[in-house]
Each structure stands twice: as structure tokens, then as C-alpha cells.
XYZ file of C-alpha atoms in Angstrom:
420
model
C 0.000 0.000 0.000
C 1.192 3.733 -0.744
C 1.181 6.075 1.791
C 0.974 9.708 0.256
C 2.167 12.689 2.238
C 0.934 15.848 1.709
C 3.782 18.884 1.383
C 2.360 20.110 4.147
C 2.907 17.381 6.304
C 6.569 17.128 4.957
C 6.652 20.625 6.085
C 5.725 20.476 9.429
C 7.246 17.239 10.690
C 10.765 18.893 9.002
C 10.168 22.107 11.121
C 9.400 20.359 14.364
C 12.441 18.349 14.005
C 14.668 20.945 13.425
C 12.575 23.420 16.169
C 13.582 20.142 18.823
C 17.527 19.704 17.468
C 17.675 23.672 17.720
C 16.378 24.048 21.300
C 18.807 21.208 22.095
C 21.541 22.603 20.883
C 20.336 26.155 22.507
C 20.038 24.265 25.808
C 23.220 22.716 26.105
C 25.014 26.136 24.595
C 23.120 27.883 27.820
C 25.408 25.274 30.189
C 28.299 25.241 28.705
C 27.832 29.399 28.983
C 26.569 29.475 32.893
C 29.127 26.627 33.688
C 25.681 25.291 35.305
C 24.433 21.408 34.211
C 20.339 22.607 35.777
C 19.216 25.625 33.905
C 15.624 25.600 35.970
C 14.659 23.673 39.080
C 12.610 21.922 37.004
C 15.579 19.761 34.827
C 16.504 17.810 38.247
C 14.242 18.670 41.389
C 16.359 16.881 43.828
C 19.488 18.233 43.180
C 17.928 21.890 42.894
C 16.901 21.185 46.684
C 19.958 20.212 47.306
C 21.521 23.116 46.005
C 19.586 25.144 47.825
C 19.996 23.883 51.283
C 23.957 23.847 50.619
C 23.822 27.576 49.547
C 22.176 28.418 52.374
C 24.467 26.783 54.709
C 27.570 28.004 52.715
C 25.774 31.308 52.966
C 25.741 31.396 57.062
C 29.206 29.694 57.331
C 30.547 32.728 55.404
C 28.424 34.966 58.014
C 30.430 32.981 60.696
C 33.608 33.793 59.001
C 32.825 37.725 59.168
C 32.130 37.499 62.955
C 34.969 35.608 63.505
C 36.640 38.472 62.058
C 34.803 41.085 64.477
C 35.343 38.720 67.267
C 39.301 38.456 66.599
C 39.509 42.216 66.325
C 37.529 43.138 69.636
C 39.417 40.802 71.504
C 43.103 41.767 70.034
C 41.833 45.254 71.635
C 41.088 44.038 74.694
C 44.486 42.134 74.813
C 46.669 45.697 74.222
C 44.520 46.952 76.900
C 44.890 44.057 79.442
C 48.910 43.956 78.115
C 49.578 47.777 78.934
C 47.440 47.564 82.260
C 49.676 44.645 83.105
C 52.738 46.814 82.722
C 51.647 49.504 84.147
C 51.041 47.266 87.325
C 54.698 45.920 87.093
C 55.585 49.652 87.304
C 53.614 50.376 90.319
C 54.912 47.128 91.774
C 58.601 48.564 91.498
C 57.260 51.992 92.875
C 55.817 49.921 96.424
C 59.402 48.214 96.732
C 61.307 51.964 96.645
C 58.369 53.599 99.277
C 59.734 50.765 101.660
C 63.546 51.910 101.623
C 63.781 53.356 105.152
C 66.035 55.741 104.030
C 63.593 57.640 101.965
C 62.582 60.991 103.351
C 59.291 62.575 103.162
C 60.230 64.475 100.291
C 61.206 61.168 98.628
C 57.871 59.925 98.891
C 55.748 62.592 97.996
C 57.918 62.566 94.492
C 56.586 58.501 94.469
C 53.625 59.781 95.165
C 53.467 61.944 92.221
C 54.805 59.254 89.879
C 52.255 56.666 91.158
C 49.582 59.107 90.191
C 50.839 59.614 86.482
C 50.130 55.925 86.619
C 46.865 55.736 87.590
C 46.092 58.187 84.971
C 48.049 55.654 82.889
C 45.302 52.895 84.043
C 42.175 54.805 83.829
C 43.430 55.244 79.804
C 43.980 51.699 79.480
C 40.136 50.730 81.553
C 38.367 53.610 79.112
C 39.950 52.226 76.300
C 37.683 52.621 72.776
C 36.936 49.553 70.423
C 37.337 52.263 67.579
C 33.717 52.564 66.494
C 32.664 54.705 69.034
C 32.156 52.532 72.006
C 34.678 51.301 75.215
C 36.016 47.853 75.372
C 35.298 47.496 79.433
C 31.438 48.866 79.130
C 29.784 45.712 79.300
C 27.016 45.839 77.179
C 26.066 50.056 77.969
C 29.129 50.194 75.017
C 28.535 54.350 74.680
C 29.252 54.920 78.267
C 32.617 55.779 79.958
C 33.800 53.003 81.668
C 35.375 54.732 85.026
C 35.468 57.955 85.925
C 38.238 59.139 88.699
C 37.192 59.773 92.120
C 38.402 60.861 95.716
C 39.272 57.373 96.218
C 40.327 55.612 93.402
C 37.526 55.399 90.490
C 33.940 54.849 90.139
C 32.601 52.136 87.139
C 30.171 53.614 85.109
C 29.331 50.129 82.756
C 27.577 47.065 83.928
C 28.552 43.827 84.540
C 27.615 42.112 80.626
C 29.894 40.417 78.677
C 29.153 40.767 75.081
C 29.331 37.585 72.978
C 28.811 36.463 68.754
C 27.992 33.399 67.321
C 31.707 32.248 65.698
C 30.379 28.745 64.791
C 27.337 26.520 63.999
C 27.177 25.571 67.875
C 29.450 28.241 69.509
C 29.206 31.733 70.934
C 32.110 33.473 72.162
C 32.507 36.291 74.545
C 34.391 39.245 72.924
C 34.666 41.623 75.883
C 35.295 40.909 79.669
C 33.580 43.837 81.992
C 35.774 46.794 83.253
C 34.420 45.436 86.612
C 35.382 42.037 86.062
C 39.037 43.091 85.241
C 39.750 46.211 87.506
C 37.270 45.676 90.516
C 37.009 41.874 90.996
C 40.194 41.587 93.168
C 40.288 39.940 96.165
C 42.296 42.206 99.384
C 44.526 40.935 101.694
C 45.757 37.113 100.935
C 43.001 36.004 99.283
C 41.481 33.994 102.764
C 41.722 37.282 105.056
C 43.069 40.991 105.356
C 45.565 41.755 108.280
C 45.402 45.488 109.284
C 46.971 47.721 111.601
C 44.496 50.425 114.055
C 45.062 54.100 113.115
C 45.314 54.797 116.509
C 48.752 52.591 116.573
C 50.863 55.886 114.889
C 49.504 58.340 117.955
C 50.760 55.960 120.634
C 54.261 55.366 119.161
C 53.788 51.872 118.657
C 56.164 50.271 116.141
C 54.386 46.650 115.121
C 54.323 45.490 111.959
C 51.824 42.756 111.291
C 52.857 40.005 108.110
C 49.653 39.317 105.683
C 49.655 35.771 106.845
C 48.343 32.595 105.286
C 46.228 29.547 105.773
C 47.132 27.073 107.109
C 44.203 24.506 108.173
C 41.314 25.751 105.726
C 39.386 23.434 107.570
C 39.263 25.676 110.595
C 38.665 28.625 109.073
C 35.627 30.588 110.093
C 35.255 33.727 108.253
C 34.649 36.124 111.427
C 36.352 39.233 112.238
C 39.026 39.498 114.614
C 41.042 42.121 116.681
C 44.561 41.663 118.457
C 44.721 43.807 121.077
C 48.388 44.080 122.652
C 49.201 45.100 126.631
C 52.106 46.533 127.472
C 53.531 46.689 131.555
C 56.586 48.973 131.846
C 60.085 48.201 132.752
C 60.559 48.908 136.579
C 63.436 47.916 138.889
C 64.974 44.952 138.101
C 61.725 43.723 136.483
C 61.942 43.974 132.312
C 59.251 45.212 129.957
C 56.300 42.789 129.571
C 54.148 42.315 126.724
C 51.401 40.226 125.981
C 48.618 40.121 123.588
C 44.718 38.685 123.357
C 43.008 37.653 120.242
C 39.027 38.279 120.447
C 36.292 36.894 118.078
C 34.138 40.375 117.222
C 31.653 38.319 114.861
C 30.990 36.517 117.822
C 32.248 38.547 120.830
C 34.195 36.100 122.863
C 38.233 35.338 123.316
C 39.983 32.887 121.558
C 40.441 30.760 122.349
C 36.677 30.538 123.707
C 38.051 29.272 127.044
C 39.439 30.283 129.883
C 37.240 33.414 130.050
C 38.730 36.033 130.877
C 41.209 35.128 128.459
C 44.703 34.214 129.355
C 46.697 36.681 127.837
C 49.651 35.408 125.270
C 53.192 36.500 125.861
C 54.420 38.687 122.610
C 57.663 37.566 121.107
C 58.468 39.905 117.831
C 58.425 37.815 114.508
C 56.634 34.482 116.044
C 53.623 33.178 114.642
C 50.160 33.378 115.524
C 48.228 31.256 114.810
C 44.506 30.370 115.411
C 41.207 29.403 113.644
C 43.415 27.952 110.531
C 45.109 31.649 110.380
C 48.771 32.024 110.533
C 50.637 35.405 111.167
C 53.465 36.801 112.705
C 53.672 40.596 113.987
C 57.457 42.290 114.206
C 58.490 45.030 116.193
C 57.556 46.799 119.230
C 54.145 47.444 119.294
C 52.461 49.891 122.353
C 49.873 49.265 124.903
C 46.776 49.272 123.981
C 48.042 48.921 120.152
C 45.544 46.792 117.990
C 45.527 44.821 114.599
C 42.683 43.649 112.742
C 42.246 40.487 110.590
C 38.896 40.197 108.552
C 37.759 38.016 105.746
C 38.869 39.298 102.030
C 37.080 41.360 100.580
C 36.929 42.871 96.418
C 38.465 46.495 96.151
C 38.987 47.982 93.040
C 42.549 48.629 91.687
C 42.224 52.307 91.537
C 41.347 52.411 95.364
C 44.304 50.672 95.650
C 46.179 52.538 94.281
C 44.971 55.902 95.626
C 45.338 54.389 98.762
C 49.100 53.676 98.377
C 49.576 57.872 97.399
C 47.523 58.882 100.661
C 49.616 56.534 102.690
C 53.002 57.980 100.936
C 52.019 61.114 102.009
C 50.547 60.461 105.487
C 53.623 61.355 108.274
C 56.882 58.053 108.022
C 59.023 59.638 109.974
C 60.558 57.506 113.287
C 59.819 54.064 114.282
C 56.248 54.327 114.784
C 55.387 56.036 111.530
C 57.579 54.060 109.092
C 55.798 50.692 110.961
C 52.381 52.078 110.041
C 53.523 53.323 106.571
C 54.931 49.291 106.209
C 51.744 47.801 107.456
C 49.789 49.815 104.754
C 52.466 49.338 102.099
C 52.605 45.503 103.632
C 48.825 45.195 102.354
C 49.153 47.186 99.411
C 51.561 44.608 98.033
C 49.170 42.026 98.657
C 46.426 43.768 96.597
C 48.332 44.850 94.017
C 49.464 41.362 93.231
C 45.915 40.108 93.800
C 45.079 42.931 90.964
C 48.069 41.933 88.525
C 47.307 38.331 89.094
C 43.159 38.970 87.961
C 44.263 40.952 84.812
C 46.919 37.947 84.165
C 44.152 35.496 84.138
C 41.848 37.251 81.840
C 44.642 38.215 79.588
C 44.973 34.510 79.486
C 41.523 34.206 78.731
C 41.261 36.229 75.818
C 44.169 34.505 74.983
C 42.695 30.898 74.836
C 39.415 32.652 72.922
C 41.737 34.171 69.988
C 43.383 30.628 69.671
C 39.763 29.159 69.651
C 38.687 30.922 66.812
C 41.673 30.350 64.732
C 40.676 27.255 65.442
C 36.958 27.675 64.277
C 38.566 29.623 61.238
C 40.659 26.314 60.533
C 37.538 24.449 60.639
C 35.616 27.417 58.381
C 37.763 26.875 55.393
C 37.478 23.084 55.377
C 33.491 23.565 55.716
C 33.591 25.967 53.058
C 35.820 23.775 50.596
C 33.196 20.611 51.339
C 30.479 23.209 50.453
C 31.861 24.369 47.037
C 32.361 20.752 46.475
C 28.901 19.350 47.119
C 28.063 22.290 45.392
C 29.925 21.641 42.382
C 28.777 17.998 41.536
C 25.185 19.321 42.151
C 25.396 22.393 39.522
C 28.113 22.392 37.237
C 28.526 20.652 34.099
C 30.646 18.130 32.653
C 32.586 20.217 30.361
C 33.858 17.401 28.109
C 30.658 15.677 28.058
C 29.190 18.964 27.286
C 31.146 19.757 24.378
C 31.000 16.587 22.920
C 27.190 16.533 23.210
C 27.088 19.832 21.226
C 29.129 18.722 18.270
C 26.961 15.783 18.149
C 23.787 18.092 18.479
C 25.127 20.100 15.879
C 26.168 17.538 13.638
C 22.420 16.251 13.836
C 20.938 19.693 13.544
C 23.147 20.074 9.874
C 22.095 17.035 8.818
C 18.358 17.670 9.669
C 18.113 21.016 7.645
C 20.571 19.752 4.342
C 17.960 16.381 4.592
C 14.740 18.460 4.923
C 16.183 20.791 2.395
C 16.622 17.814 -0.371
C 13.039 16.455 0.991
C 11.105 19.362 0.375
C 12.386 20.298 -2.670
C 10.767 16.890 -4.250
C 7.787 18.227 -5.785
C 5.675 16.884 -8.538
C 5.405 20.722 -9.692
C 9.167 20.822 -10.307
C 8.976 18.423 -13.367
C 5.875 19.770 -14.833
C 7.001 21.667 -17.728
């Protein structure tokens, strides 16, 4: 049986053909342009998900990456801060070993005294220091506002006590600022366990004790009360030497210690031998007066800047004589302790930062790797085979040539063309 086809038909079968080997071609010319094997979500669903979910993921590790970068710099300001604080405190450290030279006359210490407070202005820099974009490092999370601002006796902190923080990874947030409270207020006085003190009152009756700032040494026993030494003193008289003795009361709860006999026995005084009671150890030196008295009372937190105004009053208070260079070493005695206490708190959170910076290199490490897995994925999801591509398009090509030189020669067979 013959089949006729109509020119028309041949027509429009040739057309579609070539229409379909054309939009091929155009199709596979679009990937090899974009570098990208899915043109629409629509030529592989799954993979377009896919795609999607990595993006977004690549999209918040590079997010991470940025406040890693704002974390790093926040805390490399803090470090200079807590760095130059720390040698300023070395400084003032040297100054307290010069004001106890016994040699030193008034005049020597009042020129101290004037050094010490260039470096407390030094400090109060360092605590108001700026994170450069209009805001202080040590503000806690009131940023805008001064940190400290210099008072009568020592400095008064204007922040709060937040610690800012960003997310630097998929799981961890970091603290990028440490309060100027934290760092210049949070120091323990005395030892760290208790406070030794001499009385005022110890200068105007010539006494010349000097009390050590002690130690534990049972923590087991210790109570956390207040206590007061009070010292009695019976003059030499003929062919009878000088006695004195001393009793230890309990003020927190007003009895002698120890509790028993009552009235207390009193303890004979021997200068530089310890004392020791309630898992305290001490010694006091020298020759303290009758009725002379020492305090010891649990630690307390005293800002640096108290600490260090309190070192200039005492450098300028009277040292002349026995009994006033023994009260200007009992206060220099305890402002050695705090100091070191203070030095010792900015030491630790200088090491803090420290371990944070190292942390998000760390997290940075990690970052990179993520972010090479991500382009990765991403790559076998999107882009096209190259080689495959551009073999595919000669071929398409090839097929599209041969398509219009065949439907060429096709249509041009025409009853009409031999009619004469």
C-alpha cells in the first residue's frame, strides 16, 4: 500500500524536528555558557533542593567567618589593653618596693607619690579604652558609656557587669569583651582567705608593730569572722623587764579565743613568732604599744584604683621615726598584697582572651574546610561536565546540519518541479 504525504505534512514534521535539534543545541550552549548542568529547578528537582539547602548553609558559614573576624579584632583590643594595664602594674609594683627603703625621706615619697599618680592616669586610659567605632572595650554591654570615671578614692565604674558575645560557629558563641568590673574591681584584698590590718590609733601611741599578711594554714578551721589583736604593754621597773602580751578576740561573735578560759589568758608577745589560730597564721614584728591593735577580717573585692589611691595617701601620710615608718609598712605591707591580687586577675583574663583568639583560629581552621566541602557538594550538584558537554554539542550540531541539508533535499521533491 502507498502512503501519500501531503507537502504540508513534509513541512511540518521537518520544522518540528529541526525546532527540537535547535532548542537542544540552545540548551546545552546555555550550560556550557553558565558553567551550570540545571538551567531551571525543574531539569533535576532533587538536586535543585539540594543546592539550595547547601547555599544556604555556605551562605551562614561565610556569616560565621565575618564574625569571627569582628570577634578576633575586639578581643586583640582588649588584649593591648589588658597587656599595657599589666605593665603599668609591674611599674607600680617597682614603685611599692622603693616607698619601703627606710632611708627615703618625706620628700622622697611625695615625688613617688606623684609618679604613682601619672600611673593611675596611665590605668584609667587603658580601663576607658575605645573599640574604635565609638564605644569602650570594658562597658559591658552600655558600650557608649565611659567606663570609670576618677574619684576621691580611686575610680567609680560607670558600665555594667555584661559580657558581650557572637555566634563564631554553627554551635558556639564566644565572649568578645570581659567587663571593666570584672578586670579592675574583681580583686580579692589581703591574701586572698583574710586581710591583716593595723588600728590608726597605733601611729599616735608610738607603737612600732608590723603585722605580716599571713596565710592559711588549716582551711578546715577557718571561720570567716572578724578578729582584733589587742596588745598590753607593763613597763620596765626595777629589776623587772618590759612585759608584753597580747589577746586575740572573736568580734563576729564577741568572745576570746580561744573561747576558754574566760577572761582570756593573755599570750606572751615575742616579735616575729607566729600566731596562729582558727586555721590563720601570722606573725607581727616590732615593738608594738599598749593598747596597740591589729585587725584580721575576711577578704574582701576592692577595686585597683582604690588601691592605688590608697598607696599615694599613705606615701604622704607622716613616716618619719619608728612608729610612723611601721604604720607606713603595714599599709604598704597590704598594698603589696592587693596589688598582686590585681596583677594576678588581669593575668588570668589576659589569658583568657588569649585561649578565645586561639579558639577561633581554630573555628577559622575548621571554616575553610566547611567551606571547601560546600563548594564541592556544590559543584557535583550544579556544574557541568565540560567534556561531556562539548562533545554533546558537536553531536547536536552535527544532527541539527544534517536535519536542515535532509529536509532541504526532501522538500524540494515536488511533482510541480517536473511539470514543464
Amino acid at each position: 500500500m502507498i502512503m501519500r504525504i501531503s507537502s504540508k505534512t513534509i513541512y511540518d514534521v521537518g520544522v518540528g524536528q529541526i525546532s527540537s535539534l535547535q532548542s537542544a543545541l540552545a540548551r546545552t550552549q546555555s550550560q556550557l555558557s553558565t558553567g551550570r548542568k540545571n538551567l531551571t529547578a525543574a531539569d533535576d528537582p532533587i538536586a535543585t533542593a539540594r543546592a539550595l539547602e547547601v547555599t544556604q548553609s555556605q551562605g551562614i558559614n561565610t556569616q560565621l567567618v565575618t564574625n569571627r573576624a569582628n570577634a578576633k579584632g575586639m578581643l586583640s583590643l582588649e588584649t593591648v589593653a589588658l597587656h599595657s594595664s599589666g605593665t603599668i602594674m609591674q611599674d607600680i609594683k617597682t614603685l611599692l618596693v622603693n616607698a619601703g627603703n627606710g632611708s627615703m625621706t618625706q620628700k622622697d615619697r611625695e615625688s613617688l607619690a606623684v609618679e604613682l599618680e601619672g600611673r593611675l592616669q596611665d590605668l584609667l586610659g587603658q580601663a576607658n579604652s575605645s573599640d574604635g567605632v565609638g564605644g569602650y572595650v570594658f562597658s559591658g554591654y552600655k558600650s557608649t558609656t565611659l567606663p570609670f570615671t576618677q574619684t576621691a578614692t580611686g575610680a567609680a565604674y560607670q558600665g555594667d557587669q555584661g559580657q558581650r558575645s557572637l555566634q563564631v560557629g554553627s554551635t558556639r558563641t564566644l565572649p568578645i569583651s570581659d567587663s571593666g568590673a570584672s578586670v579592675y574591681e574583681n580583686n580579692a584584698t589581703g591574701n586572698g582567705t583574710f586581710v591583716t590590718g593595723a588600728a590608726p590609733g597605733n601611729l599616735d601611741r608610738g607603737g612600732s608593730g608590723i603585722i605580716s599578711g599571713g596565710s592559711v594554714k588549716d582551711a578546715t578551721q577557718l571561720t570567716g569572722n572578724r578578729y582584733q589583736i589587742d596588745f598590753q604593754v607593763v613597763p620596765a621597773s626595777p629589776g623587772v623587764p618590759k612585759v608584753t602580751t597580747y589577746t586575740v578576740t572573736d568580734l563576729t561573735l564577741n568572745q576570746p579565743v580561744p573561747a576558754t578560759p574566760v577572761p582570756a589568758v593573755p599570750q606572751p608577745y615575742v616579735s616575729g613568732q607566729n600566731i596562729t589560730f582558727d586555721g590563720m597564721q601570722f606573725d607581727i614584728k616590732g615593738d608594738p604599744a599598749d593598747l596597740d591593735s591589729f585587725s584580721v577580717e575576711p577578704s574582701t573585692k576592692q577595686s585597683v584604683f582604690t588601691t592605688i589611691t590608697d598607696i599615694i595617701s599613705a606615701l604622704r601620710a607622716p613616716g618619719d621615726g619608728p612608729a610612723g615608718q611601721a604604720s607606713l609598712s603595714n599599709k604598704l605591707n597590704q598594698a603589696h598584697l592587693n596589688v598582686d591580687s590585681a596583677y594576678d586577675n588581669m593575668l588570668s583574663i589576659e589569658s583568657a582572651v588569649g585561649s578565645r583568639l586561639k579558639e577561633l583560629d581554630y573555628l577559622d581552621s575548621s571554616g575553610d574546610d566547611l567551606n571547601l566541602q560546600y563548594a564541592t557538594t556544590l559543584s557535583g550538584l550544579q556544574d557541568v561536565d565540560v567534556v561531556k558537554a562539548i562533545s554533546l554539542f558537536t553531536q547536536q550540531q552535527t544532527n541539527l546540519d544534517a536535519a536542515q541539508k535532509s529536509f532541504k533535499t526532501l522538500s524540494g521533491l515536488s511533482l510541480f518541479n517536473y511539470i514543464s
